[in-house]
PDB file of C-alpha atoms in Angstrom:
ATOM      1  CA  MET F   1      54.442   4.369   6.804  1.00 43.00           C
ATOM      2  CA  ILE F   2      53.947   8.083   6.053  1.00 46.00           C
ATOM      3  CA  LYS F   3      55.169   9.087   2.614  1.00 51.00           C
ATOM      4  CA  GLN F   4      57.723  11.855   2.282  1.00 47.00           C
ATOM      5  CA  LYS F   5      56.403  15.361   1.693  1.00 54.00           C
ATOM      6  CA  ILE F   6      57.022  16.596  -1.848  1.00 52.00           C
ATOM      7  CA  LEU F   7      56.784  20.247  -2.883  1.00 54.00           C
ATOM      8  CA  GLN F   8      54.779  20.503  -6.112  1.00 63.00           C
ATOM      9  CA  LYS F   9      53.114  23.204  -8.160  1.00 67.00           C
ATOM     10  CA  THR F  10      49.538  23.834  -7.091  1.00 72.00           C
ATOM     11  CA  PHE F  11      46.809  22.301  -9.293  1.00 82.00           C
ATOM     12  CA  HIS F  12      49.060  19.450 -10.369  1.00 82.00           C
ATOM     13  CA  GLY F  13      49.038  15.892  -9.031  1.00 85.00           C
ATOM     14  CA  PHE F  14      47.032  15.479  -5.849  1.00 85.00           C
ATOM     15  CA  GLY F  15      45.875  19.108  -5.929  1.00 84.00           C
ATOM     16  CA  ALA F  16      44.174  18.409  -9.263  1.00 88.00           C
ATOM     17  CA  GLU F  17      42.703  15.115  -8.042  1.00 88.00           C
ATOM     18  CA  ILE F  18      40.773  16.725  -5.187  1.00 87.00           C
ATOM     19  CA  TYR F  19      40.060  20.099  -6.810  1.00 89.00           C
ATOM     20  CA  ASP F  20      36.392  19.334  -7.464  1.00 88.00           C
ATOM     21  CA  LEU F  21      35.903  18.499  -3.785  1.00 88.00           C
ATOM     22  CA  TRP F  22      37.905  21.542  -2.725  1.00 86.00           C
ATOM     23  CA  TRP F  23      36.125  23.986  -5.065  1.00 83.00           C
ATOM     24  CA  PRO F  24      32.878  22.342  -6.279  1.00 78.00           C
ATOM     25  CA  GLU F  25      30.354  23.946  -8.614  1.00 74.00           C
ATOM     26  CA  GLY F  26      28.628  26.848  -6.880  1.00 70.00           C
ATOM     27  CA  SER F  27      31.397  27.305  -4.298  1.00 72.00           C
ATOM     28  CA  VAL F  28      32.196  30.847  -5.497  1.00 74.00           C
ATOM     29  CA  SER F  29      29.033  32.798  -4.810  1.00 74.00           C
ATOM     30  CA  GLY F  30      27.572  34.545  -7.843  1.00 85.00           C
ATOM     31  CA  ASP F  31      30.441  34.249 -10.293  1.00 93.00           C
ATOM     32  CA  GLU F  32      28.883  31.744 -12.723  1.00 94.00           C
ATOM     33  CA  GLN F  33      25.672  33.748 -13.212  1.00 95.00           C
ATOM     34  CA  PHE F  34      27.652  36.982 -13.542  1.00 97.00           C
ATOM     35  CA  TYR F  35      29.908  35.640 -16.311  1.00 97.00           C
ATOM     36  CA  LYS F  36      26.908  34.031 -17.992  1.00 97.00           C
ATOM     37  CA  GLU F  37      25.081  37.349 -18.267  1.00 97.00           C
ATOM     38  CA  LEU F  38      28.137  39.115 -19.696  1.00 98.00           C
ATOM     39  CA  LEU F  39      28.713  36.381 -22.284  1.00 98.00           C
ATOM     40  CA  LYS F  40      25.059  36.282 -23.328  1.00 97.00           C
ATOM     41  CA  LYS F  41      24.950  40.037 -23.811  1.00 97.00           C
ATOM     42  CA  GLN F  42      28.079  40.013 -25.978  1.00 98.00           C
ATOM     43  CA  GLY F  43      27.245  36.809 -27.856  1.00 98.00           C
ATOM     44  CA  GLY F  44      29.552  34.725 -30.019  1.00 98.00           C
ATOM     45  CA  ASN F  45      32.274  32.253 -29.101  1.00 98.00           C
ATOM     46  CA  SER F  46      34.302  32.345 -25.884  1.00 98.00           C
ATOM     47  CA  LEU F  47      37.588  31.145 -24.421  1.00 98.00           C
ATOM     48  CA  GLU F  48      37.897  30.412 -20.706  1.00 98.00           C
ATOM     49  CA  ILE F  49      41.412  30.967 -19.363  1.00 98.00           C
ATOM     50  CA  GLY F  50      42.239  28.748 -16.389  1.00 97.00           C
ATOM     51  CA  CYS F  51      39.345  26.388 -17.081  1.00 97.00           C
ATOM     52  CA  GLY F  52      40.837  23.712 -14.813  1.00 95.00           C
ATOM     53  CA  THR F  53      38.566  20.714 -14.285  1.00 96.00           C
ATOM     54  CA  GLY F  54      35.585  22.562 -15.767  1.00 96.00           C
ATOM     55  CA  ARG F  55      33.864  24.113 -12.735  1.00 94.00           C
ATOM     56  CA  ILE F  56      32.416  26.821 -14.997  1.00 95.00           C
ATOM     57  CA  LEU F  57      33.121  25.447 -18.461  1.00 97.00           C
ATOM     58  CA  ILE F  58      31.043  22.259 -18.113  1.00 96.00           C
ATOM     59  CA  PRO F  59      27.807  23.947 -16.884  1.00 95.00           C
ATOM     60  CA  PHE F  60      28.141  26.604 -19.601  1.00 97.00           C
ATOM     61  CA  LEU F  61      28.570  23.964 -22.308  1.00 98.00           C
ATOM     62  CA  LYS F  62      25.450  22.223 -21.011  1.00 97.00           C
ATOM     63  CA  GLU F  63      23.620  25.499 -21.699  1.00 97.00           C
ATOM     64  CA  ASN F  64      24.928  25.502 -25.284  1.00 97.00           C
ATOM     65  CA  PHE F  65      27.554  28.226 -24.984  1.00 98.00           C
ATOM     66  CA  GLU F  66      30.145  28.048 -27.770  1.00 98.00           C
ATOM     67  CA  LEU F  67      33.185  27.674 -25.569  1.00 97.00           C
ATOM     68  CA  ASP F  68      36.810  26.466 -25.486  1.00 98.00           C
ATOM     69  CA  GLY F  69      39.140  26.171 -22.503  1.00 98.00           C
ATOM     70  CA  LEU F  70      42.814  26.751 -21.718  1.00 98.00           C
ATOM     71  CA  ASP F  71      44.853  25.741 -18.681  1.00 97.00           C
ATOM     72  CA  TYR F  72      48.527  25.195 -17.903  1.00 96.00           C
ATOM     73  CA  SER F  73      47.863  22.045 -15.816  1.00 95.00           C
ATOM     74  CA  ASN F  74      47.467  18.931 -17.936  1.00 95.00           C
ATOM     75  CA  ASP F  75      46.315  17.043 -14.822  1.00 95.00           C
ATOM     76  CA  MET F  76      43.364  19.422 -14.494  1.00 96.00           C
ATOM     77  CA  LEU F  77      42.605  19.249 -18.218  1.00 97.00           C
ATOM     78  CA  ASN F  78      42.552  15.441 -18.168  1.00 97.00           C
ATOM     79  CA  ILE F  79      39.798  15.567 -15.553  1.00 97.00           C
ATOM     80  CA  CYS F  80      37.942  18.119 -17.673  1.00 97.00           C
ATOM     81  CA  ARG F  81      38.259  15.871 -20.750  1.00 97.00           C
ATOM     82  CA  ASP F  82      36.738  12.988 -18.800  1.00 97.00           C
ATOM     83  CA  LYS F  83      33.755  15.208 -17.973  1.00 97.00           C
ATOM     84  CA  LEU F  84      33.346  16.232 -21.608  1.00 98.00           C
ATOM     85  CA  ASN F  85      33.179  12.559 -22.561  1.00 97.00           C
ATOM     86  CA  LYS F  86      30.840  11.733 -19.681  1.00 97.00           C
ATOM     87  CA  TYR F  87      28.310  14.402 -20.670  1.00 97.00           C
ATOM     88  CA  ASN F  88      28.882  14.095 -24.442  1.00 97.00           C
ATOM     89  CA  LEU F  89      30.001  17.718 -24.736  1.00 98.00           C
ATOM     90  CA  ASN F  90      32.326  19.272 -27.298  1.00 96.00           C
ATOM     91  CA  ALA F  91      35.003  21.863 -26.586  1.00 97.00           C
ATOM     92  CA  ALA F  92      38.603  22.362 -27.622  1.00 98.00           C
ATOM     93  CA  LEU F  93      40.933  22.245 -24.615  1.00 98.00           C
ATOM     94  CA  TYR F  94      44.392  23.788 -24.876  1.00 98.00           C
ATOM     95  CA  GLN F  95      47.311  23.103 -22.535  1.00 97.00           C
ATOM     96  CA  SER F  96      49.422  26.251 -22.277  1.00 97.00           C
ATOM     97  CA  PRO F  97      50.382  29.059 -19.901  1.00 96.00           C
ATOM     98  CA  MET F  98      48.140  32.076 -20.412  1.00 97.00           C
ATOM     99  CA  GLN F  99      51.108  34.363 -21.109  1.00 96.00           C
ATOM    100  CA  ASP F 100      52.289  32.384 -24.125  1.00 94.00           C
ATOM    101  CA  PHE F 101      49.512  30.635 -26.024  1.00 96.00           C
ATOM    102  CA  LYS F 102      48.701  30.501 -29.717  1.00 96.00           C
ATOM    103  CA  ILE F 103      45.278  29.345 -30.889  1.00 96.00           C
ATOM    104  CA  PRO F 104      44.425  29.392 -34.616  1.00 92.00           C
ATOM    105  CA  LYS F 105      41.177  31.335 -34.155  1.00 95.00           C
ATOM    106  CA  LYS F 106      39.825  34.432 -32.448  1.00 98.00           C
ATOM    107  CA  TYR F 107      37.029  34.904 -29.942  1.00 98.00           C
ATOM    108  CA  ASN F 108      34.198  37.297 -29.170  1.00 98.00           C
ATOM    109  CA  ASN F 109      34.865  36.774 -25.455  1.00 98.00           C
ATOM    110  CA  ILE F 110      37.819  35.803 -23.297  1.00 98.00           C
ATOM    111  CA  TYR F 111      37.202  35.479 -19.581  1.00 98.00           C
ATOM    112  CA  VAL F 112      39.562  34.660 -16.706  1.00 98.00           C
ATOM    113  CA  PRO F 113      37.554  33.623 -13.622  1.00 96.00           C
ATOM    114  CA  PHE F 114      38.334  33.072  -9.946  1.00 88.00           C
ATOM    115  CA  HIS F 115      41.664  34.924  -9.555  1.00 94.00           C
ATOM    116  CA  SER F 116      43.370  32.734 -12.169  1.00 96.00           C
ATOM    117  CA  PHE F 117      45.092  35.767 -13.693  1.00 98.00           C
ATOM    118  CA  MET F 118      46.798  36.483 -10.363  1.00 97.00           C
ATOM    119  CA  ILE F 119      48.721  33.200 -10.540  1.00 96.00           C
ATOM    120  CA  VAL F 120      50.983  34.839 -13.136  1.00 97.00           C
ATOM    121  CA  SER F 121      53.119  36.457 -10.458  1.00 96.00           C
ATOM    122  CA  ASP F 122      55.751  38.083 -12.685  1.00 96.00           C
ATOM    123  CA  ARG F 123      54.586  41.552 -13.733  1.00 96.00           C
ATOM    124  CA  ASN F 124      56.090  41.382 -17.238  1.00 97.00           C
ATOM    125  CA  GLN F 125      54.521  37.972 -17.817  1.00 97.00           C
ATOM    126  CA  ALA F 126      51.180  39.327 -16.605  1.00 98.00           C
ATOM    127  CA  LEU F 127      51.399  42.069 -19.227  1.00 98.00           C
ATOM    128  CA  ARG F 128      52.309  39.436 -21.795  1.00 98.00           C
ATOM    129  CA  SER F 129      49.128  37.562 -20.824  1.00 98.00           C
ATOM    130  CA  LEU F 130      47.032  40.648 -21.533  1.00 98.00           C
ATOM    131  CA  ILE F 131      48.735  40.985 -24.921  1.00 98.00           C
ATOM    132  CA  CYS F 132      47.890  37.343 -25.701  1.00 98.00           C
ATOM    133  CA  PHE F 133      44.259  37.974 -24.790  1.00 98.00           C
ATOM    134  CA  PHE F 134      44.193  41.079 -26.997  1.00 98.00           C
ATOM    135  CA  GLU F 135      45.677  39.173 -29.941  1.00 98.00           C
ATOM    136  CA  HIS F 136      43.099  36.377 -29.648  1.00 98.00           C
ATOM    137  CA  LEU F 137      40.042  38.631 -29.476  1.00 98.00           C
ATOM    138  CA  LYS F 138      38.015  39.665 -32.494  1.00 98.00           C
ATOM    139  CA  GLN F 139      37.415  43.350 -33.127  1.00 98.00           C
ATOM    140  CA  ASN F 140      35.052  44.667 -30.431  1.00 98.00           C
ATOM    141  CA  GLY F 141      35.757  41.492 -28.454  1.00 98.00           C
ATOM    142  CA  GLN F 142      35.185  41.448 -24.706  1.00 98.00           C
ATOM    143  CA  LEU F 143      37.729  40.622 -21.981  1.00 98.00           C
ATOM    144  CA  ILE F 144      36.559  39.735 -18.450  1.00 98.00           C
ATOM    145  CA  ILE F 145      39.050  39.294 -15.590  1.00 98.00           C
ATOM    146  CA  SER F 146      38.222  38.736 -11.902  1.00 98.00           C
ATOM    147  CA  LEU F 147      40.664  39.640  -9.112  1.00 97.00           C
ATOM    148  CA  PHE F 148      40.403  39.764  -5.346  1.00 95.00           C
ATOM    149  CA  ILE F 149      40.691  43.168  -3.700  1.00 93.00           C
ATOM    150  CA  PRO F 150      43.670  43.376  -1.304  1.00 88.00           C
ATOM    151  CA  ASN F 151      42.399  43.219   2.271  1.00 78.00           C
ATOM    152  CA  TYR F 152      44.783  45.108   4.545  1.00 71.00           C
ATOM    153  CA  GLN F 153      43.479  43.432   7.687  1.00 67.00           C
ATOM    154  CA  ALA F 154      44.047  39.967   6.229  1.00 61.00           C
ATOM    155  CA  LEU F 155      47.478  40.938   4.916  1.00 62.00           C
ATOM    156  CA  ALA F 156      48.467  42.179   8.366  1.00 59.00           C
ATOM    157  CA  LEU F 157      47.171  38.985   9.997  1.00 55.00           C
ATOM    158  CA  TYR F 158      49.196  36.777   7.685  1.00 55.00           C
ATOM    159  CA  THR F 159      52.255  38.976   8.190  1.00 56.00           C
ATOM    160  CA  GLU F 160      52.145  38.265  11.930  1.00 56.00           C
ATOM    161  CA  ASP F 161      51.724  34.490  11.489  1.00 60.00           C
ATOM    162  CA  GLN F 162      53.839  33.852   8.412  1.00 67.00           C
ATOM    163  CA  ASP F 163      55.480  30.685   9.735  1.00 73.00           C
ATOM    164  CA  LYS F 164      52.277  29.003  10.910  1.00 86.00           C
ATOM    165  CA  TRP F 165      49.966  26.564   9.174  1.00 92.00           C
ATOM    166  CA  ARG F 166      46.342  27.729   9.180  1.00 92.00           C
ATOM    167  CA  HIS F 167      43.452  25.272   8.900  1.00 93.00           C
ATOM    168  CA  CYS F 168      41.408  25.770   5.705  1.00 92.00           C
ATOM    169  CA  LYS F 169      39.093  22.846   5.066  1.00 93.00           C
ATOM    170  CA  GLU F 170      38.438  19.149   5.626  1.00 95.00           C
ATOM    171  CA  ILE F 171      37.297  16.858   2.813  1.00 93.00           C
ATOM    172  CA  ASN F 172      35.857  13.358   3.142  1.00 93.00           C
ATOM    173  CA  LEU F 173      36.873  11.054   0.285  1.00 93.00           C
ATOM    174  CA  LYS F 174      34.679   8.290  -1.141  1.00 90.00           C
ATOM    175  CA  ASP F 175      36.991   5.592   0.236  1.00 93.00           C
ATOM    176  CA  GLY F 176      36.487   6.837   3.794  1.00 93.00           C
ATOM    177  CA  LYS F 177      39.762   8.722   4.081  1.00 95.00           C
ATOM    178  CA  LYS F 178      39.846  12.359   5.164  1.00 96.00           C
ATOM    179  CA  VAL F 179      41.953  15.189   3.738  1.00 96.00           C
ATOM    180  CA  VAL F 180      42.834  18.130   5.972  1.00 96.00           C
ATOM    181  CA  ILE F 181      43.897  21.217   4.002  1.00 95.00           C
ATOM    182  CA  SER F 182      46.040  23.913   5.630  1.00 95.00           C
ATOM    183  CA  ASP F 183      47.879  26.890   4.209  1.00 92.00           C
ATOM    184  CA  MET F 184      50.934  28.970   5.073  1.00 91.00           C
ATOM    185  CA  VAL F 185      51.139  32.468   3.587  1.00 90.00           C
ATOM    186  CA  ILE F 186      54.081  34.840   3.252  1.00 89.00           C
ATOM    187  CA  ASN F 187      53.338  38.341   1.945  1.00 89.00           C
ATOM    188  CA  PHE F 188      55.879  40.463   0.100  1.00 90.00           C
ATOM    189  CA  HIS F 189      54.211  43.865   0.314  1.00 87.00           C
ATOM    190  CA  LEU F 190      56.527  45.891  -1.915  1.00 88.00           C
ATOM    191  CA  GLU F 191      56.228  43.353  -4.720  1.00 93.00           C
ATOM    192  CA  GLN F 192      52.498  42.755  -4.052  1.00 94.00           C
ATOM    193  CA  ILE F 193      53.141  39.017  -3.951  1.00 94.00           C
ATOM    194  CA  LYS F 194      51.448  36.426  -1.764  1.00 91.00           C
ATOM    195  CA  GLN F 195      53.349  33.139  -1.545  1.00 91.00           C
ATOM    196  CA  VAL F 196      51.036  30.322  -0.503  1.00 91.00           C
ATOM    197  CA  ARG F 197      51.873  26.781   0.502  1.00 91.00           C
ATOM    198  CA  TYR F 198      49.033  24.281   0.755  1.00 92.00           C
ATOM    199  CA  ARG F 199      49.400  21.167   2.884  1.00 93.00           C
ATOM    200  CA  PHE F 200      47.150  18.193   2.188  1.00 93.00           C
ATOM    201  CA  GLU F 201      47.230  15.674   5.049  1.00 95.00           C
ATOM    202  CA  ILE F 202      45.501  12.366   4.340  1.00 95.00           C
ATOM    203  CA  PHE F 203      44.083  10.445   7.297  1.00 96.00           C
ATOM    204  CA  ASP F 204      42.802   6.868   7.362  1.00 95.00           C
ATOM    205  CA  SER F 205      40.838   5.917  10.495  1.00 94.00           C
ATOM    206  CA  GLY F 206      42.391   8.877  12.293  1.00 93.00           C
ATOM    207  CA  ARG F 207      45.968   7.962  11.323  1.00 95.00           C
ATOM    208  CA  LEU F 208      48.066  10.254   9.115  1.00 95.00           C
ATOM    209  CA  ILE F 209      49.187   8.193   6.112  1.00 94.00           C
ATOM    210  CA  ASP F 210      50.320  10.745   3.518  1.00 92.00           C
ATOM    211  CA  THR F 211      51.137  14.432   3.084  1.00 92.00           C
ATOM    212  CA  HIS F 212      51.348  16.555  -0.056  1.00 90.00           C
ATOM    213  CA  ILE F 213      52.646  20.122  -0.087  1.00 91.00           C
ATOM    214  CA  GLN F 214      52.093  22.446  -3.031  1.00 91.00           C
ATOM    215  CA  GLU F 215      53.147  26.040  -3.579  1.00 91.00           C
ATOM    216  CA  MET F 216      51.965  28.983  -5.627  1.00 92.00           C
ATOM    217  CA  LYS F 217      52.613  32.720  -5.868  1.00 94.00           C
ATOM    218  CA  ILE F 218      49.839  35.249  -6.396  1.00 95.00           C
ATOM    219  CA  ARG F 219      50.232  38.881  -7.435  1.00 97.00           C
ATOM    220  CA  TRP F 220      47.597  41.261  -6.119  1.00 96.00           C
ATOM    221  CA  TYR F 221      46.506  44.444  -7.885  1.00 97.00           C
ATOM    222  CA  PHE F 222      44.779  47.706  -7.115  1.00 95.00           C
ATOM    223  CA  GLN F 223      41.948  49.113  -9.209  1.00 96.00           C
ATOM    224  CA  TYR F 224      43.690  51.897 -11.107  1.00 97.00           C
ATOM    225  CA  GLU F 225      46.927  49.968 -11.441  1.00 97.00           C
ATOM    226  CA  PHE F 226      45.125  47.212 -13.313  1.00 98.00           C
ATOM    227  CA  GLN F 227      43.117  49.655 -15.382  1.00 98.00           C
ATOM    228  CA  LEU F 228      46.373  51.256 -16.552  1.00 98.00           C
ATOM    229  CA  MET F 229      47.721  47.826 -17.498  1.00 98.00           C
ATOM    230  CA  LEU F 230      44.652  47.156 -19.643  1.00 98.00           C
ATOM    231  CA  GLU F 231      44.934  50.582 -21.271  1.00 98.00           C
ATOM    232  CA  SER F 232      48.639  50.070 -22.010  1.00 98.00           C
ATOM    233  CA  VAL F 233      47.806  46.976 -24.060  1.00 98.00           C
ATOM    234  CA  GLY F 234      45.081  48.791 -26.014  1.00 98.00           C
ATOM    235  CA  PHE F 235      41.830  47.855 -24.272  1.00 98.00           C
ATOM    236  CA  LYS F 236      39.062  50.466 -24.185  1.00 98.00           C
ATOM    237  CA  ASN F 237      35.713  51.039 -22.440  1.00 98.00           C
ATOM    238  CA  ILE F 238      36.999  49.601 -19.164  1.00 98.00           C
ATOM    239  CA  THR F 239      34.509  49.036 -16.336  1.00 98.00           C
ATOM    240  CA  ALA F 240      35.163  47.620 -12.853  1.00 98.00           C
ATOM    241  CA  TYR F 241      32.329  45.770 -11.080  1.00 98.00           C
ATOM    242  CA  GLY F 242      32.158  44.634  -7.458  1.00 96.00           C
ATOM    243  CA  ASP F 243      31.423  41.192  -5.965  1.00 96.00           C
ATOM    244  CA  PHE F 244      30.111  39.594  -9.182  1.00 96.00           C
ATOM    245  CA  THR F 245      27.309  42.143  -9.467  1.00 96.00           C
ATOM    246  CA  PHE F 246      26.818  44.975 -11.925  1.00 97.00           C
ATOM    247  CA  GLU F 247      27.364  47.501  -9.156  1.00 97.00           C
ATOM    248  CA  PRO F 248      30.306  49.865  -9.775  1.00 95.00           C
ATOM    249  CA  LEU F 249      33.292  49.024  -7.583  1.00 95.00           C
ATOM    250  CA  LYS F 250      32.995  50.346  -3.999  1.00 94.00           C
ATOM    251  CA  ASN F 251      35.171  50.273  -0.874  1.00 92.00           C
ATOM    252  CA  TYR F 252      33.107  47.521   0.755  1.00 93.00           C
ATOM    253  CA  HIS F 253      33.507  45.042  -2.108  1.00 95.00           C
ATOM    254  CA  ARG F 254      35.871  42.074  -1.796  1.00 94.00           C
ATOM    255  CA  GLU F 255      36.052  41.061  -5.469  1.00 96.00           C
ATOM    256  CA  MET F 256      36.563  43.174  -8.580  1.00 97.00           C
ATOM    257  CA  THR F 257      35.856  42.158 -12.153  1.00 98.00           C
ATOM    258  CA  PHE F 258      37.143  44.189 -15.084  1.00 98.00           C
ATOM    259  CA  GLN F 259      35.233  44.275 -18.342  1.00 98.00           C
ATOM    260  CA  SER F 260      37.064  45.790 -21.306  1.00 98.00           C
ATOM    261  CA  PHE F 261      36.934  45.693 -25.092  1.00 98.00           C
ATOM    262  CA  LYS F 262      39.332  45.440 -28.015  1.00 98.00           C
ATOM    263  CA  PRO F 263      38.562  48.349 -30.375  1.00 98.00           C
TER     264      PRO F 263
END
């Protein structure tokens, strides 16, 4: 019997369980090495926002970075805690939304990898997140935030097929079952919001036995819009890099990472 579909928040429940198979270490080309170089140059302790199951946090801890993690999904953090125990690593993990957290210490670095900042879809809450980051940085502390660059061709494609499921990926589980991941995207251009539903269909010997549906909203940004947001909070010396390289942002890049400092 196929279980009833349940709409959940993304990165909770089943979405957390298969995250490491969905986005394994090394799946985002170049981002780990890029963050590593920025953190090494700045030095000191760091806080990873949206640490999830530890895709970046665990390898960095293995290289002796002084690092803590924060995520709003306790399901993801529980998996990360299991990894800390498995590898005998130490890090404080905090369960909180990024727009409203309070940690009793400050950091030399705060970084927000892999579009995690964009999950805060409300503009005022996004600004509140930047204020939280500012408050938790030491003087001359570094903030690093990665965002995708809006792709007009992709936005137009999704606009035409907004009511259709699109195949994303297939994952083979250890027990022999297969998970087929699809997404359905609705773009709200004036609000710069992308609403995404992910469908996880679980097959056993070719027979569909379960389906999970999860939803998230993502706010996209443009370069100078985001720079103004950082400036409004008080950040200085703002630089935008392209595609997890130290090349200044260009039209052909698909990812942008902002580096800024608390004076």
